[in-house]
Structures are given as C-alpha cells and as structure tokens.
Amino acid sequence: MERLAPGEHSWAGALVGQPLPRIRDLGGSADEVTGSLTLSVGDQRPRLQGECQAVVTIDCERCLAPVSIPVHGHFDLIVVDRIEQADAYGAEAPVVVAPKGQLDVVAMLEDEIILALPLIPMHDDTNCDGGQRHFGPADEPAPVRENPFQALESLKRDDSGETH
C-alpha cells in the first residue's frame, strides 16, 4: 500500500457500470455519475473536498411515473480511520471513514448523491396530475367535489348579505 505525500491530490472521473445498491433500494437508478475529489494531506487530519453529479431516475411522488432528476452534491469531509474518531470533531465537521487509509469512493459518492436528492421527488411538468385521476369513461367530466368550507361562508355574512 502506498502512502500519499503531503499536499493536494486531485482525481476526477465517471462511475461507469458501477452498481449503486442504496439508490436501487430507494426504487431508482443513477446514470451519468461523475465526480471530482481533492484530498489534502498535511499536519492536520486529511481533508476530502469535491463534488458529484448524476441523473437519478426515481418514481414521482405525485403521479408515480418515473422522473429523471439531475442532482449536484458538494462535500467537505475530514477523513478518519474509525468512526470513533468522529466524536473528536463534533457535529459541525462531517467525516468519512477510510479504514487503514482505504476510502470506498463509490459508496461515498453514492452517499452524496442520496443527500442531494430532493425530499419529495416529482415532475416539474404541469402535466403531472398529482394523483388526481378520474376513473370514469374518458369522455365523462371529472366529478365536482363540494368545498368543505362552503358552510363557513354563510357564517361570515350577516342578515344584510354583507361579508365581514
């Protein structure tokens, strides 16, 4: 195993054909995954900075059809050998665990892609029906639902018909 000399070391590339099992567990897939990393080695703990991009295809929460979402993540992490060492840096300094100096770059980039996903994935398109489907014949108009707050309208009016 080689040790890196002090200074900055940079890498960039694409994850081609790499399985991303946790994204698959979310019901999605990731394409066009790229990343760039800069590892700073010095007197302090090694620091890993970089960014990643991907196009994640996942089900829309409104219409349940697949939607492709471009994601972009940035990271600035302190590299530790064991998770127990993370306590020394507190909550404000995120860490990545690299046992014996071995960093699983694919898993780390997958983490960052998952963190960059929107909380509720959905289409930006106005044609996404939001799950408001009409199950009748195609030529039949959707039923009109009564507004549940319509009864409150009469309470706002006085006997003269004036709204307050």
Backbone as JSON Lines, residues from 0, in Angstrom:
{"i":0,"aa":"M","n":[0.84,-1.19,0.0],"ca":[0.0,0.0,0.0],"c":[0.89,1.25,0.0]}
{"i":1,"aa":"E","n":[0.57,2.16,-0.87],"ca":[1.34,3.4,-0.95],"c":[0.73,4.46,-0.06]}
{"i":2,"aa":"R","n":[1.57,5.31,0.46],"ca":[1.11,6.45,1.24],"c":[1.21,7.68,0.35]}
{"i":3,"aa":"L","n":[0.27,8.59,0.52],"ca":[0.29,9.82,-0.26],"c":[1.22,10.83,0.4]}
{"i":4,"aa":"A","n":[1.96,11.53,-0.41],"ca":[2.84,12.57,0.08],"c":[2.01,13.77,0.53]}
{"i":5,"aa":"P","n":[2.53,14.57,1.45],"ca":[1.79,15.77,1.85],"c":[1.51,16.66,0.65]}
{"i":6,"aa":"G","n":[0.39,17.34,0.69],"ca":[-0.02,18.22,-0.39],"c":[-1.43,17.9,-0.83]}
{"i":7,"aa":"E","n":[-1.78,18.4,-2.0],"ca":[-3.12,18.16,-2.54],"c":[-3.04,17.16,-3.68]}
{"i":8,"aa":"H","n":[-3.99,16.23,-3.67],"ca":[-4.08,15.2,-4.69],"c":[-5.49,15.25,-5.26]}
{"i":9,"aa":"S","n":[-5.62,15.37,-6.56],"ca":[-6.94,15.52,-7.18],"c":[-7.21,14.4,-8.17]}
{"i":10,"aa":"W","n":[-8.49,13.99,-8.22],"ca":[-8.96,12.99,-9.17],"c":[-10.31,13.42,-9.7]}
{"i":11,"aa":"A","n":[-10.6,13.0,-10.9],"ca":[-11.92,13.26,-11.49],"c":[-12.24,12.1,-12.43]}
{"i":12,"aa":"G","n":[-13.53,11.8,-12.53],"ca":[-13.9,10.72,-13.43],"c":[-15.37,10.39,-13.34]}
{"i":13,"aa":"A","n":[-15.74,9.33,-14.02],"ca":[-17.13,8.88,-14.06],"c":[-17.23,7.47,-13.51]}
{"i":14,"aa":"L","n":[-18.37,7.17,-12.91],"ca":[-18.65,5.82,-12.44],"c":[-19.45,5.12,-13.53]}
{"i":15,"aa":"V","n":[-18.76,4.36,-14.34],"ca":[-19.41,3.67,-15.45],"c":[-19.59,2.21,-15.06]}
{"i":16,"aa":"G","n":[-20.82,1.75,-15.09],"ca":[-21.11,0.36,-14.78],"c":[-20.98,-0.01,-13.32]}
{"i":17,"aa":"Q","n":[-20.87,0.99,-12.44],"ca":[-20.78,0.72,-11.01],"c":[-22.18,0.61,-10.43]}
{"i":18,"aa":"P","n":[-22.5,-0.48,-9.74],"ca":[-23.83,-0.57,-9.12],"c":[-23.91,0.36,-7.91]}
{"i":19,"aa":"L","n":[-25.04,1.0,-7.76],"ca":[-25.31,1.86,-6.62],"c":[-26.5,1.25,-5.88]}
{"i":20,"aa":"P","n":[-26.24,0.28,-5.0],"ca":[-27.32,-0.52,-4.41],"c":[-28.3,0.27,-3.54]}
{"i":21,"aa":"R","n":[-27.82,1.3,-2.84],"ca":[-28.75,2.04,-1.97],"c":[-29.7,2.91,-2.78]}
{"i":22,"aa":"I","n":[-29.27,3.41,-3.92],"ca":[-30.18,4.14,-4.8],"c":[-31.19,3.17,-5.4]}
{"i":23,"aa":"R","n":[-30.73,1.97,-5.75],"ca":[-31.64,0.94,-6.24],"c":[-32.65,0.55,-5.16]}
{"i":24,"aa":"D","n":[-32.22,0.49,-3.89],"ca":[-33.14,0.18,-2.78],"c":[-34.2,1.26,-2.62]}
{"i":25,"aa":"L","n":[-33.9,2.48,-3.03],"ca":[-34.88,3.57,-2.99],"c":[-35.85,3.5,-4.17]}
{"i":26,"aa":"G","n":[-35.64,2.54,-5.05],"ca":[-36.5,2.39,-6.22],"c":[-36.02,3.19,-7.42]}
{"i":27,"aa":"G","n":[-34.77,3.6,-7.41],"ca":[-34.26,4.41,-8.5],"c":[-33.02,3.82,-9.15]}
{"i":28,"aa":"S","n":[-32.5,4.58,-10.09],"ca":[-31.24,4.24,-10.74],"c":[-30.51,5.54,-11.03]}
{"i":29,"aa":"A","n":[-29.2,5.44,-11.13],"ca":[-28.39,6.64,-11.39],"c":[-27.6,6.46,-12.67]}
{"i":30,"aa":"D","n":[-27.64,7.47,-13.52],"ca":[-26.88,7.49,-14.76],"c":[-25.99,8.73,-14.77]}
{"i":31,"aa":"E","n":[-25.01,8.7,-15.62],"ca":[-24.12,9.86,-15.82],"c":[-23.52,10.33,-14.5]}
{"i":32,"aa":"V","n":[-23.05,9.4,-13.68],"ca":[-22.46,9.74,-12.39],"c":[-21.01,10.16,-12.6]}
{"i":33,"aa":"T","n":[-20.7,11.38,-12.22],"ca":[-19.34,11.9,-12.3],"c":[-18.98,12.54,-10.98]}
{"i":34,"aa":"G","n":[-17.7,12.64,-10.75],"ca":[-17.25,13.27,-9.52],"c":[-15.84,13.77,-9.65]}
{"i":35,"aa":"S","n":[-15.5,14.69,-8.76],"ca":[-14.13,15.18,-8.66],"c":[-13.8,15.31,-7.18]}
{"i":36,"aa":"L","n":[-12.6,14.9,-6.83],"ca":[-12.16,14.87,-5.44],"c":[-10.81,15.56,-5.3]}
{"i":37,"aa":"T","n":[-10.63,16.23,-4.19],"ca":[-9.32,16.77,-3.84],"c":[-9.03,16.37,-2.41]}
{"i":38,"aa":"L","n":[-7.96,15.63,-2.21],"ca":[-7.55,15.18,-0.89],"c":[-6.36,16.02,-0.46]}
{"i":39,"aa":"S","n":[-6.5,16.68,0.67],"ca":[-5.42,17.5,1.22],"c":[-4.78,16.74,2.37]}
{"i":40,"aa":"V","n":[-3.49,16.44,2.24],"ca":[-2.75,15.72,3.27],"c":[-1.73,16.68,3.84]}
{"i":41,"aa":"G","n":[-1.74,16.81,5.15],"ca":[-0.8,17.72,5.8],"c":[-0.62,17.34,7.25]}
{"i":42,"aa":"D","n":[-0.34,18.36,8.08],"ca":[-0.13,18.12,9.51],"c":[-1.45,17.76,10.2]}
{"i":43,"aa":"Q","n":[-2.53,18.33,9.72],"ca":[-3.84,18.05,10.3],"c":[-4.39,16.77,9.69]}
{"i":44,"aa":"R","n":[-5.59,16.43,10.08],"ca":[-6.27,15.26,9.51],"c":[-6.48,15.49,8.02]}
{"i":45,"aa":"P","n":[-6.4,14.42,7.22],"ca":[-6.68,14.58,5.79],"c":[-8.09,15.11,5.56]}
{"i":46,"aa":"R","n":[-8.22,15.97,4.57],"ca":[-9.5,16.6,4.26],"c":[-9.85,16.28,2.81]}
{"i":47,"aa":"L","n":[-11.1,15.86,2.6],"ca":[-11.57,15.48,1.28],"c":[-12.65,16.46,0.84]}
{"i":48,"aa":"Q","n":[-12.41,17.13,-0.26],"ca":[-13.37,18.08,-0.8],"c":[-13.68,17.68,-2.23]}
{"i":49,"aa":"G","n":[-14.89,18.03,-2.67],"ca":[-15.23,17.73,-4.05],"c":[-16.69,17.91,-4.35]}
{"i":50,"aa":"E","n":[-17.08,17.37,-5.49],"ca":[-18.46,17.45,-5.92],"c":[-18.79,16.24,-6.76]}
{"i":51,"aa":"C","n":[-20.08,16.0,-6.9],"ca":[-20.54,14.9,-7.74],"c":[-21.83,15.32,-8.44]}
{"i":52,"aa":"Q","n":[-22.04,14.72,-9.59],"ca":[-23.25,14.97,-10.37],"c":[-23.79,13.63,-10.84]}
{"i":53,"aa":"A","n":[-25.1,13.57,-10.99],"ca":[-25.73,12.36,-11.53],"c":[-27.13,12.72,-12.0]}
{"i":54,"aa":"V","n":[-27.68,11.85,-12.8],"ca":[-29.09,11.94,-13.17],"c":[-29.74,10.71,-12.55]}
{"i":55,"aa":"V","n":[-30.61,10.95,-11.56],"ca":[-31.27,9.86,-10.86],"c":[-32.68,9.73,-11.4]}
{"i":56,"aa":"T","n":[-33.03,8.52,-11.8],"ca":[-34.39,8.22,-12.25],"c":[-35.09,7.5,-11.1]}
{"i":57,"aa":"I","n":[-36.19,8.1,-10.64],"ca":[-36.93,7.58,-9.49],"c":[-38.4,7.87,-9.7]}
{"i":58,"aa":"D","n":[-39.28,7.22,-8.98],"ca":[-40.71,7.44,-9.15],"c":[-41.14,8.78,-8.59]}
{"i":59,"aa":"C","n":[-41.97,9.5,-9.36],"ca":[-42.56,10.76,-8.94],"c":[-43.55,10.48,-7.81]}
{"i":60,"aa":"E","n":[-43.51,11.26,-6.77],"ca":[-44.41,11.06,-5.63],"c":[-45.84,11.53,-5.94]}
{"i":61,"aa":"R","n":[-46.03,12.33,-7.0],"ca":[-47.38,12.77,-7.36],"c":[-48.09,11.79,-8.27]}
{"i":62,"aa":"C","n":[-47.41,11.38,-9.35],"ca":[-48.1,10.56,-10.35],"c":[-47.56,9.12,-10.42]}
{"i":63,"aa":"L","n":[-46.49,8.83,-9.69],"ca":[-45.88,7.51,-9.63],"c":[-45.23,7.06,-10.93]}
{"i":64,"aa":"A","n":[-45.06,7.96,-11.88],"ca":[-44.33,7.66,-13.12],"c":[-42.86,8.02,-12.9]}
{"i":65,"aa":"P","n":[-41.95,7.38,-13.61],"ca":[-40.53,7.71,-13.45],"c":[-40.22,9.17,-13.82]}
{"i":66,"aa":"V","n":[-39.35,9.77,-13.04],"ca":[-38.89,11.13,-13.31],"c":[-37.36,11.14,-13.21]}
{"i":67,"aa":"S","n":[-36.7,11.82,-14.13],"ca":[-35.24,11.94,-14.11],"c":[-34.89,13.27,-13.45]}
{"i":68,"aa":"I","n":[-34.1,13.19,-12.4],"ca":[-33.74,14.37,-11.62],"c":[-32.23,14.56,-11.65]}
{"i":69,"aa":"P","n":[-31.75,15.67,-12.21],"ca":[-30.32,15.94,-12.13],"c":[-29.97,16.39,-10.71]}
{"i":70,"aa":"V","n":[-28.96,15.78,-10.11],"ca":[-28.54,16.15,-8.76],"c":[-27.08,16.58,-8.79]}
{"i":71,"aa":"H","n":[-26.76,17.46,-7.89],"ca":[-25.41,18.02,-7.79],"c":[-25.09,18.12,-6.31]}
{"i":72,"aa":"G","n":[-24.05,17.46,-5.87],"ca":[-23.68,17.49,-4.47],"c":[-22.28,18.02,-4.26]}
{"i":73,"aa":"H","n":[-22.09,18.74,-3.17],"ca":[-20.78,19.24,-2.76],"c":[-20.45,18.63,-1.42]}
{"i":74,"aa":"F","n":[-19.19,18.34,-1.18],"ca":[-18.82,17.8,0.12],"c":[-17.47,18.35,0.56]}
{"i":75,"aa":"D","n":[-17.31,18.42,1.87],"ca":[-16.09,18.86,2.52],"c":[-15.99,18.02,3.79]}
{"i":76,"aa":"L","n":[-15.17,16.97,3.75],"ca":[-15.16,15.96,4.8],"c":[-13.77,15.8,5.4]}
{"i":77,"aa":"I","n":[-13.73,15.42,6.67],"ca":[-12.49,15.06,7.32],"c":[-12.38,13.54,7.26]}
{"i":78,"aa":"V","n":[-11.23,13.03,6.88],"ca":[-11.02,11.6,6.73],"c":[-10.51,11.03,8.06]}
{"i":79,"aa":"V","n":[-11.22,10.0,8.57],"ca":[-10.82,9.32,9.81],"c":[-10.68,7.83,9.53]}
{"i":80,"aa":"D","n":[-9.89,7.16,10.39],"ca":[-9.7,5.7,10.25],"c":[-10.87,4.92,10.84]}
{"i":81,"aa":"R","n":[-11.42,5.4,11.95],"ca":[-12.51,4.7,12.64],"c":[-13.6,5.7,13.0]}
{"i":82,"aa":"I","n":[-14.83,5.22,13.03],"ca":[-15.96,6.1,13.33],"c":[-15.84,6.71,14.73]}
{"i":83,"aa":"E","n":[-15.17,6.03,15.63],"ca":[-15.0,6.56,16.99],"c":[-14.23,7.88,16.98]}
{"i":84,"aa":"Q","n":[-13.38,8.08,16.0],"ca":[-12.6,9.31,15.9],"c":[-13.48,10.5,15.5]}
{"i":85,"aa":"A","n":[-14.65,10.24,14.96],"ca":[-15.53,11.33,14.52],"c":[-16.0,12.17,15.7]}
{"i":86,"aa":"D","n":[-16.13,11.55,16.89],"ca":[-16.6,12.29,18.07],"c":[-15.7,13.46,18.41]}
{"i":87,"aa":"A","n":[-14.43,13.35,18.12],"ca":[-13.49,14.43,18.43],"c":[-13.74,15.68,17.6]}
{"i":88,"aa":"Y","n":[-14.43,15.54,16.47],"ca":[-14.64,16.69,15.58],"c":[-16.01,17.33,15.76]}
{"i":89,"aa":"G","n":[-16.89,16.7,16.5],"ca":[-18.21,17.29,16.75],"c":[-19.12,17.2,15.55]}
{"i":90,"aa":"A","n":[-20.34,17.67,15.75],"ca":[-21.37,17.57,14.71],"c":[-21.14,18.53,13.55]}
{"i":91,"aa":"E","n":[-20.41,19.62,13.78],"ca":[-20.25,20.61,12.7],"c":[-19.19,20.22,11.68]}
{"i":92,"aa":"A","n":[-18.43,19.17,11.93],"ca":[-17.42,18.73,10.99],"c":[-17.76,17.33,10.5]}
{"i":93,"aa":"P","n":[-18.36,17.21,9.31],"ca":[-18.69,15.87,8.81],"c":[-17.42,15.08,8.48]}
{"i":94,"aa":"V","n":[-17.52,13.77,8.69],"ca":[-16.36,12.9,8.46],"c":[-16.73,11.8,7.47]}
{"i":95,"aa":"V","n":[-15.7,11.19,6.9],"ca":[-15.84,9.98,6.1],"c":[-14.82,8.99,6.66]}
{"i":96,"aa":"V","n":[-15.27,7.74,6.81],"ca":[-14.42,6.71,7.38],"c":[-13.66,6.01,6.25]}
{"i":97,"aa":"A","n":[-12.34,5.96,6.42],"ca":[-11.46,5.27,5.48],"c":[-10.57,4.34,6.29]}
{"i":98,"aa":"P","n":[-11.07,3.1,6.59],"ca":[-10.28,2.19,7.41],"c":[-8.92,1.89,6.77]}
{"i":99,"aa":"K","n":[-7.87,2.04,7.58],"ca":[-6.5,1.8,7.12],"c":[-6.16,2.6,5.87]}
{"i":100,"aa":"G","n":[-6.76,3.77,5.73],"ca":[-6.48,4.64,4.6],"c":[-7.15,4.25,3.3]}
{"i":101,"aa":"Q","n":[-8.04,3.28,3.35],"ca":[-8.74,2.81,2.15],"c":[-10.12,3.46,2.1]}
{"i":102,"aa":"L","n":[-10.36,4.33,1.14],"ca":[-11.64,5.02,1.01],"c":[-12.47,4.36,-0.09]}
{"i":103,"aa":"D","n":[-13.71,4.01,0.24],"ca":[-14.63,3.47,-0.75],"c":[-15.28,4.66,-1.47]}
{"i":104,"aa":"V","n":[-14.67,5.07,-2.57],"ca":[-15.11,6.27,-3.29],"c":[-16.52,6.1,-3.84]}
{"i":105,"aa":"V","n":[-16.85,4.92,-4.34],"ca":[-18.17,4.69,-4.92],"c":[-19.25,4.87,-3.85]}
{"i":106,"aa":"A","n":[-19.06,4.26,-2.68],"ca":[-20.04,4.38,-1.59],"c":[-20.15,5.82,-1.1]}
{"i":107,"aa":"M","n":[-19.02,6.53,-1.04],"ca":[-19.04,7.92,-0.59],"c":[-19.8,8.8,-1.59]}
{"i":108,"aa":"L","n":[-19.56,8.6,-2.89],"ca":[-20.28,9.38,-3.9],"c":[-21.77,9.02,-3.89]}
{"i":109,"aa":"E","n":[-22.09,7.75,-3.66],"ca":[-23.5,7.36,-3.56],"c":[-24.17,8.06,-2.38]}
{"i":110,"aa":"D","n":[-23.47,8.17,-1.25],"ca":[-23.99,8.92,-0.1],"c":[-24.32,10.35,-0.5]}
{"i":111,"aa":"E","n":[-23.39,10.99,-1.18],"ca":[-23.58,12.39,-1.55],"c":[-24.72,12.57,-2.56]}
{"i":112,"aa":"I","n":[-24.87,11.62,-3.46],"ca":[-25.97,11.69,-4.43],"c":[-27.31,11.54,-3.71]}
{"i":113,"aa":"I","n":[-27.4,10.61,-2.77],"ca":[-28.63,10.43,-2.0],"c":[-28.94,11.68,-1.2]}
{"i":114,"aa":"L","n":[-27.92,12.28,-0.59],"ca":[-28.15,13.51,0.18],"c":[-28.59,14.68,-0.71]}
{"i":115,"aa":"A","n":[-28.2,14.66,-1.98],"ca":[-28.55,15.75,-2.89],"c":[-29.94,15.58,-3.51]}
{"i":116,"aa":"L","n":[-30.55,14.39,-3.35],"ca":[-31.89,14.18,-3.9],"c":[-32.91,15.07,-3.2]}
{"i":117,"aa":"P","n":[-33.94,15.5,-3.92],"ca":[-34.99,16.27,-3.24],"c":[-35.74,15.37,-2.26]}
{"i":118,"aa":"L","n":[-36.29,15.97,-1.23],"ca":[-37.02,15.22,-0.22],"c":[-38.21,14.49,-0.83]}
{"i":119,"aa":"I","n":[-38.9,15.18,-1.73],"ca":[-40.05,14.59,-2.42],"c":[-39.79,14.71,-3.91]}
{"i":120,"aa":"P","n":[-39.36,13.62,-4.55],"ca":[-39.1,13.69,-5.99],"c":[-40.41,13.79,-6.77]}
{"i":121,"aa":"M","n":[-40.48,14.75,-7.69],"ca":[-41.66,14.89,-8.53],"c":[-41.32,15.66,-9.79]}
{"i":122,"aa":"H","n":[-42.2,15.51,-10.78],"ca":[-42.02,16.21,-12.05],"c":[-42.19,17.72,-11.86]}
{"i":123,"aa":"D","n":[-41.44,18.5,-12.62],"ca":[-41.67,19.95,-12.69],"c":[-42.8,20.25,-13.65]}
{"i":124,"aa":"D","n":[-43.11,19.29,-14.5],"ca":[-44.1,19.44,-15.56],"c":[-45.51,19.65,-14.99]}
{"i":125,"aa":"T","n":[-46.24,20.57,-15.56],"ca":[-47.61,20.82,-15.12],"c":[-48.56,19.71,-15.54]}
{"i":126,"aa":"N","n":[-48.13,18.84,-16.45],"ca":[-48.97,17.72,-16.86],"c":[-48.96,16.58,-15.85]}
{"i":127,"aa":"C","n":[-48.1,16.64,-14.86],"ca":[-48.08,15.64,-13.8],"c":[-49.37,15.86,-13.01]}
{"i":128,"aa":"D","n":[-50.23,14.86,-12.98],"ca":[-51.57,15.05,-12.44],"c":[-51.66,15.03,-10.92]}
{"i":129,"aa":"G","n":[-50.58,14.79,-10.24],"ca":[-50.61,14.82,-8.79],"c":[-51.48,13.74,-8.19]}
{"i":130,"aa":"G","n":[-51.73,12.68,-8.95],"ca":[-52.52,11.59,-8.43],"c":[-54.02,11.86,-8.46]}
{"i":131,"aa":"Q","n":[-54.44,12.98,-9.06],"ca":[-55.86,13.32,-9.12],"c":[-56.45,12.7,-10.36]}
{"i":132,"aa":"R","n":[-56.58,11.4,-10.35],"ca":[-57.07,10.69,-11.53],"c":[-58.59,10.55,-11.48]}
{"i":133,"aa":"H","n":[-59.18,10.49,-12.64],"ca":[-60.62,10.24,-12.78],"c":[-60.74,8.85,-13.38]}
{"i":134,"aa":"F","n":[-61.46,7.98,-12.7],"ca":[-61.52,6.59,-13.13],"c":[-62.76,6.27,-13.96]}
{"i":135,"aa":"G","n":[-63.49,7.27,-14.39],"ca":[-64.67,7.03,-15.23],"c":[-64.29,6.99,-16.69]}
{"i":136,"aa":"P","n":[-65.28,6.94,-17.57],"ca":[-65.0,6.97,-19.01],"c":[-64.24,8.23,-19.4]}
{"i":137,"aa":"A","n":[-63.45,8.13,-20.46],"ca":[-62.59,9.24,-20.88],"c":[-63.38,10.48,-21.27]}
{"i":138,"aa":"D","n":[-64.58,10.33,-21.84],"ca":[-65.35,11.5,-22.27],"c":[-66.21,12.07,-21.15]}
{"i":139,"aa":"E","n":[-66.27,11.45,-20.02],"ca":[-67.07,11.93,-18.9],"c":[-66.23,12.91,-18.07]}
{"i":140,"aa":"P","n":[-66.79,14.07,-17.73],"ca":[-66.02,15.02,-16.94],"c":[-65.8,14.49,-15.52]}
{"i":141,"aa":"A","n":[-64.72,14.94,-14.92],"ca":[-64.43,14.54,-13.55],"c":[-65.51,15.11,-12.63]}
{"i":142,"aa":"P","n":[-65.9,14.37,-11.61],"ca":[-66.93,14.89,-10.71],"c":[-66.44,16.12,-9.96]}
{"i":143,"aa":"V","n":[-67.35,17.04,-9.72],"ca":[-67.03,18.27,-8.99],"c":[-67.2,17.98,-7.51]}
{"i":144,"aa":"R","n":[-66.16,18.22,-6.78],"ca":[-66.22,17.98,-5.34],"c":[-66.69,19.24,-4.64]}
{"i":145,"aa":"E","n":[-67.53,19.06,-3.66],"ca":[-68.04,20.19,-2.89],"c":[-66.94,20.69,-1.96]}
{"i":146,"aa":"N","n":[-66.84,21.99,-1.85],"ca":[-65.87,22.61,-0.97],"c":[-66.33,22.42,0.47]}
{"i":147,"aa":"P","n":[-65.56,21.76,1.32],"ca":[-66.0,21.53,2.69],"c":[-66.11,22.81,3.53]}
{"i":148,"aa":"F","n":[-65.52,23.88,3.05],"ca":[-65.56,25.14,3.8],"c":[-66.69,26.06,3.32]}
{"i":149,"aa":"Q","n":[-67.48,25.6,2.38],"ca":[-68.58,26.41,1.85],"c":[-69.56,26.78,2.96]}
{"i":150,"aa":"A","n":[-69.79,25.89,3.92],"ca":[-70.71,26.17,5.02],"c":[-70.23,27.34,5.87]}
{"i":151,"aa":"L","n":[-68.95,27.57,5.93],"ca":[-68.42,28.68,6.71],"c":[-68.73,30.03,6.06]}
{"i":152,"aa":"E","n":[-68.94,30.04,4.76],"ca":[-69.23,31.28,4.03],"c":[-70.49,31.93,4.59]}
{"i":153,"aa":"S","n":[-71.53,31.12,4.91],"ca":[-72.78,31.69,5.43],"c":[-72.58,32.29,6.82]}
{"i":154,"aa":"L","n":[-71.62,31.8,7.58],"ca":[-71.35,32.35,8.9],"c":[-70.66,33.71,8.82]}
{"i":155,"aa":"K","n":[-69.94,33.95,7.72],"ca":[-69.25,35.23,7.54],"c":[-70.21,36.35,7.16]}
{"i":156,"aa":"R","n":[-71.39,36.03,6.64],"ca":[-72.33,37.04,6.19],"c":[-73.33,37.36,7.31]}
{"i":157,"aa":"D","n":[-73.71,38.63,7.4],"ca":[-74.77,38.97,8.35],"c":[-76.11,38.96,7.63]}
{"i":158,"aa":"D","n":[-77.17,39.36,8.28],"ca":[-78.52,39.32,7.68],"c":[-78.65,40.21,6.46]}
{"i":159,"aa":"S","n":[-77.84,41.24,6.34],"ca":[-77.93,42.13,5.18],"c":[-77.21,41.57,3.96]}
{"i":160,"aa":"G","n":[-76.51,40.43,4.12],"ca":[-75.79,39.82,3.0],"c":[-74.39,40.38,2.86]}
{"i":161,"aa":"E","n":[-73.96,41.23,3.78],"ca":[-72.63,41.84,3.72],"c":[-71.6,40.91,4.34]}
{"i":162,"aa":"T","n":[-70.44,40.79,3.7],"ca":[-69.37,39.94,4.21],"c":[-68.53,40.7,5.22]}
{"i":163,"aa":"H","n":[-68.16,40.0,6.26],"ca":[-67.31,40.63,7.33],"c":[-65.92,40.11,7.27]}
